[in-house]
Short mmCIF file of C-alpha atoms in Angstrom, two decimals:
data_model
loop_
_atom_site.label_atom_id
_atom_site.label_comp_id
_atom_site.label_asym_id
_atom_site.label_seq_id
_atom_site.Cartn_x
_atom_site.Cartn_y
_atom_site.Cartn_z
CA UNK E 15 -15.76 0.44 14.25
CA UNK E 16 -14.53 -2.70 12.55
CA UNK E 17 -10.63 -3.80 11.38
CA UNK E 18 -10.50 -5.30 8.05
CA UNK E 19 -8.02 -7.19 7.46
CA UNK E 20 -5.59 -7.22 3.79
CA UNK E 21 -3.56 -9.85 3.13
CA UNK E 22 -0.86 -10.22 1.34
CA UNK E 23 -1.51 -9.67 -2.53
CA UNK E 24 -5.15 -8.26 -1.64
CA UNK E 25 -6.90 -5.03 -1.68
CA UNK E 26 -9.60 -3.42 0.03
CA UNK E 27 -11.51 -0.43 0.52
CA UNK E 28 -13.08 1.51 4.19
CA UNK E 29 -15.65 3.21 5.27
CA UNK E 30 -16.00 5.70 8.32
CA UNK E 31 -15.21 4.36 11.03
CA UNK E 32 -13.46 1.51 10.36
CA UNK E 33 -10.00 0.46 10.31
CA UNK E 34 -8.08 -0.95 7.59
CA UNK E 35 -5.09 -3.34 8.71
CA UNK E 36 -2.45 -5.35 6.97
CA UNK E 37 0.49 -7.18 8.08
CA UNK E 38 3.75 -8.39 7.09
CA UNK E 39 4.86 -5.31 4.99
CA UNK E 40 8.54 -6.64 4.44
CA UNK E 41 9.70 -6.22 1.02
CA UNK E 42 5.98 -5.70 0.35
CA UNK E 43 4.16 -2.16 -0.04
CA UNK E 44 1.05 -1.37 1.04
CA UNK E 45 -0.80 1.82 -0.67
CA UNK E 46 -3.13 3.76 1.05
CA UNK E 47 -5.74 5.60 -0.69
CA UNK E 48 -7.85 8.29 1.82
CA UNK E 49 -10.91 10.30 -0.26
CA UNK E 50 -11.27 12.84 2.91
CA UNK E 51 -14.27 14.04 1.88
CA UNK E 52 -16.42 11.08 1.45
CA UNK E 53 -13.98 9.28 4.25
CA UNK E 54 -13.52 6.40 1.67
CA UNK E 55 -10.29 4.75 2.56
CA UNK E 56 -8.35 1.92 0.02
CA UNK E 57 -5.62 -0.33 1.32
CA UNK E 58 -3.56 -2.79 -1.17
CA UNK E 59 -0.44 -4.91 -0.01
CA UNK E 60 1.46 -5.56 -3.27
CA UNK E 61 4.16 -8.35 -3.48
CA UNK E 62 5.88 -7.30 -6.81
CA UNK E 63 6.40 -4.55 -9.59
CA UNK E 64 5.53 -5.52 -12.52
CA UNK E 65 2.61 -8.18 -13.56
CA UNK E 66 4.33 -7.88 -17.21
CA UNK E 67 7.26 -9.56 -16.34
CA UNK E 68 6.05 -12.74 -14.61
CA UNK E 69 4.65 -14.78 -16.75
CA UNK E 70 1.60 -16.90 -15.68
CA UNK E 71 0.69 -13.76 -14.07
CA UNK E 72 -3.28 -13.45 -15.35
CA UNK E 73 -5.51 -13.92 -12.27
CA UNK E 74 -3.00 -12.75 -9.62
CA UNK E 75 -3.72 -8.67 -9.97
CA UNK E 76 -3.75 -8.09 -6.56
CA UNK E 77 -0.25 -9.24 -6.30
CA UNK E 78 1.93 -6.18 -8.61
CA UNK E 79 1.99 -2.70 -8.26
CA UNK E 80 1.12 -2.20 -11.84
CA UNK E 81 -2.03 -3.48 -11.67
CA UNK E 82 -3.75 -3.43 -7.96
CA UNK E 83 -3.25 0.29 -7.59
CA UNK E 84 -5.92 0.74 -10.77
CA UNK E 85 -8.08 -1.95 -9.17
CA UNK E 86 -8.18 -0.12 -6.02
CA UNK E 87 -8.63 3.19 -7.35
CA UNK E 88 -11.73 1.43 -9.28
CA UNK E 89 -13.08 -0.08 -6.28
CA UNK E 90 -12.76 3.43 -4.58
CA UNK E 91 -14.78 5.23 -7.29
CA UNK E 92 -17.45 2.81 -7.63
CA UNK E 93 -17.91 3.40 -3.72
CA UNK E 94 -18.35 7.55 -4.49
CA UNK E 95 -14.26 8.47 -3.93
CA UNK E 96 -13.40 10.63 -6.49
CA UNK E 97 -9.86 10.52 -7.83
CA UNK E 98 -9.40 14.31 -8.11
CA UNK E 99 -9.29 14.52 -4.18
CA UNK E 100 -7.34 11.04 -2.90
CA UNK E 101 -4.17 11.35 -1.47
CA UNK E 102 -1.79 8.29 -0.93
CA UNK E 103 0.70 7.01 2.00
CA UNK E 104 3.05 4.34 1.12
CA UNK E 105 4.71 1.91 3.54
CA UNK E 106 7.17 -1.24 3.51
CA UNK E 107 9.46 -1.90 0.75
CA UNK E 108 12.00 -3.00 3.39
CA UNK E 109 15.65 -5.05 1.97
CA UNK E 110 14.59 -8.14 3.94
CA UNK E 111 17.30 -9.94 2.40
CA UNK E 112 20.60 -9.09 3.06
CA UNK E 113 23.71 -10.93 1.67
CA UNK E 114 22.07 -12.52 -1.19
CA UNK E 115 24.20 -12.67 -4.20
CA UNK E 116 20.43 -12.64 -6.19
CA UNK E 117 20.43 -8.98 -6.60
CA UNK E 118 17.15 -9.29 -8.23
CA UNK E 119 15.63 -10.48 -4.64
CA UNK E 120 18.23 -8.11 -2.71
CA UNK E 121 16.42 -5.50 -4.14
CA UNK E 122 12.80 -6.31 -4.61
CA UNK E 123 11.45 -3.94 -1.72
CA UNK E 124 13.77 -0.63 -3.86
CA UNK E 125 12.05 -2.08 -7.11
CA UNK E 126 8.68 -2.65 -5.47
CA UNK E 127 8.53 0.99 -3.92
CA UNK E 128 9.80 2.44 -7.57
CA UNK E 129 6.77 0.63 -9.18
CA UNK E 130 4.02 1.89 -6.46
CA UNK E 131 5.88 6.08 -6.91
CA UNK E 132 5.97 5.41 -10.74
CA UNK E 133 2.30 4.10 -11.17
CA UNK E 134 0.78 6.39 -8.48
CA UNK E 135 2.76 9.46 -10.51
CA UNK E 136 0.98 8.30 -13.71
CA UNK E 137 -2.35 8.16 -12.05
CA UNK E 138 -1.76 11.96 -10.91
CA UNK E 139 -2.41 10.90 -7.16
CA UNK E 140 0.17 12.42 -4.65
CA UNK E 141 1.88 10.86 -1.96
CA UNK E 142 1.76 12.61 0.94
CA UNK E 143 3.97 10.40 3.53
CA UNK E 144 6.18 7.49 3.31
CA UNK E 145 7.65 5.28 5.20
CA UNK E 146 9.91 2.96 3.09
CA UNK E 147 13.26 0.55 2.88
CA UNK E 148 15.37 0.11 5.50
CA UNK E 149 15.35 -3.38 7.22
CA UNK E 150 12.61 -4.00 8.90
CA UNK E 151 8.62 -5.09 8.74
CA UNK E 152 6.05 -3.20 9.66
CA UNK E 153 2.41 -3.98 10.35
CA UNK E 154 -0.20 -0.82 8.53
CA UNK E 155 -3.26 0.56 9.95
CA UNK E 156 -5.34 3.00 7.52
CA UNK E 157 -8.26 4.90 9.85
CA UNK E 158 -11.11 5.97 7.51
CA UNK E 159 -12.13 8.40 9.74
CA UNK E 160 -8.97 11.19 8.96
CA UNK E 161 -6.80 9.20 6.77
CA UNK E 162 -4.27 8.47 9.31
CA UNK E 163 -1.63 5.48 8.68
CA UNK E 164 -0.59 3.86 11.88
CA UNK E 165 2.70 1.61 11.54
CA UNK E 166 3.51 -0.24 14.20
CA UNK E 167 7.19 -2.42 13.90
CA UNK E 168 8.45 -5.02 16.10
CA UNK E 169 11.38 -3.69 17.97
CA UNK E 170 11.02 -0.38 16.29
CA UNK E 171 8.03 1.50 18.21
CA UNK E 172 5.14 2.78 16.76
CA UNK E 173 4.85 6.04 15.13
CA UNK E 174 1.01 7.68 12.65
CA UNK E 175 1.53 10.26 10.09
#
C-alpha cells in the first residue's frame, strides 16, 4: 500500500490498496470518486468554481470545479471505472476568511461546494457523504480498498465516513 499525494489544483486516480491523500482543504474541495467494484478510486482538490469566469484560465483545469471533475471522471474510465456505479464524497469548502468586506472571497468555499454539487448533479453521480463549510481545514484520505474518506482536522479530531 502506497499514499499518493494531490495537491492543490491536481487530480488523481487509486488503485487497491493504496491511499489517496490531499491536504490543505480550506476553502478548497476535494471530490472523491470510489468505482467499488473495480476498487478504482479518483481524488481532485479544486481551488475555484468556475474556469469560465477567470480569464487566462486555459491550461489550469485542474484548478475549477467545472472542469477537473470531467477530467477525473475520464481518467477513471480509461482505468476500467465505469460511471454508472461511482459514488462521490465531498470535503472542505470551509469560510477561511472571516471579516472580509470582499464577499466574493468571504464566500468562495459556499461557491466552491455549489459548483462541485451542481457539476456532480449534471454528471448523474451521487454524493453519498459530505463534510463541508464551517471554519476549519481538513486534511482527506480516500482508501481504494472500500471507498472510505478519512478527514483528519487540526484541533478538530478525526472522524471516516
Amino acid at each position: 500500500m502506497s499514499q499518493i499525494v494531490v495537491g492543490i489544483s491536481d487530480l488523481n486516480i487509486a488503485k487497491n490498496p493504496d491511499i489517496l491523500v490531499t491536504y490543505a482543504l480550506g476553502s478548497c474541495v476535494g471530490i472523491c470518486l470510489y468505482d467499488p467494484i473495480t476498487k478504482i478510486a479518483g481524488l481532485s482538490h479544486i481551488m475555484l468554481p468556475n474556469s469560465n469566469q477567470i480569464s487566462g484560465s486555459a491550461g489550469q483545469s485542474y484548478k475549477f470545479a467545472d472542469t477537473a471533475i470531467v477530467l477525473l471522471l475520464k481518467k477513471m474510465e480509461m482505468a476500467g471505472a465505469q460511471r454508472v456505479r461511482l459514488k462521490a464524497k465531498i470535503a472542505g469548502g470551509a469560510q477561511m476568511f472571516t471579516g472580509m468586506s470582499n464577499s466574493s472571497l468571504a464566500n468562495i468555499g459556499q461557491r466552491n461546494v455549489m459548483a462541485v454539487k451542481a457539476e456532480l448533479a449534471r454528471l448523474k453521480i451521487p454524493i453519498l457523504v459530505e463534510d463541508v463549510g464551517k471554519n476549519y481545514g481538513r486534511t482527506l484520505y480516500l482508501d481504494s480498498s472500500d471507498g472510505s474518506m478519512r478527514i483528519k482536522s487540526a484541533n478538530r479530531g478525526e472522524w471516516v465516513w
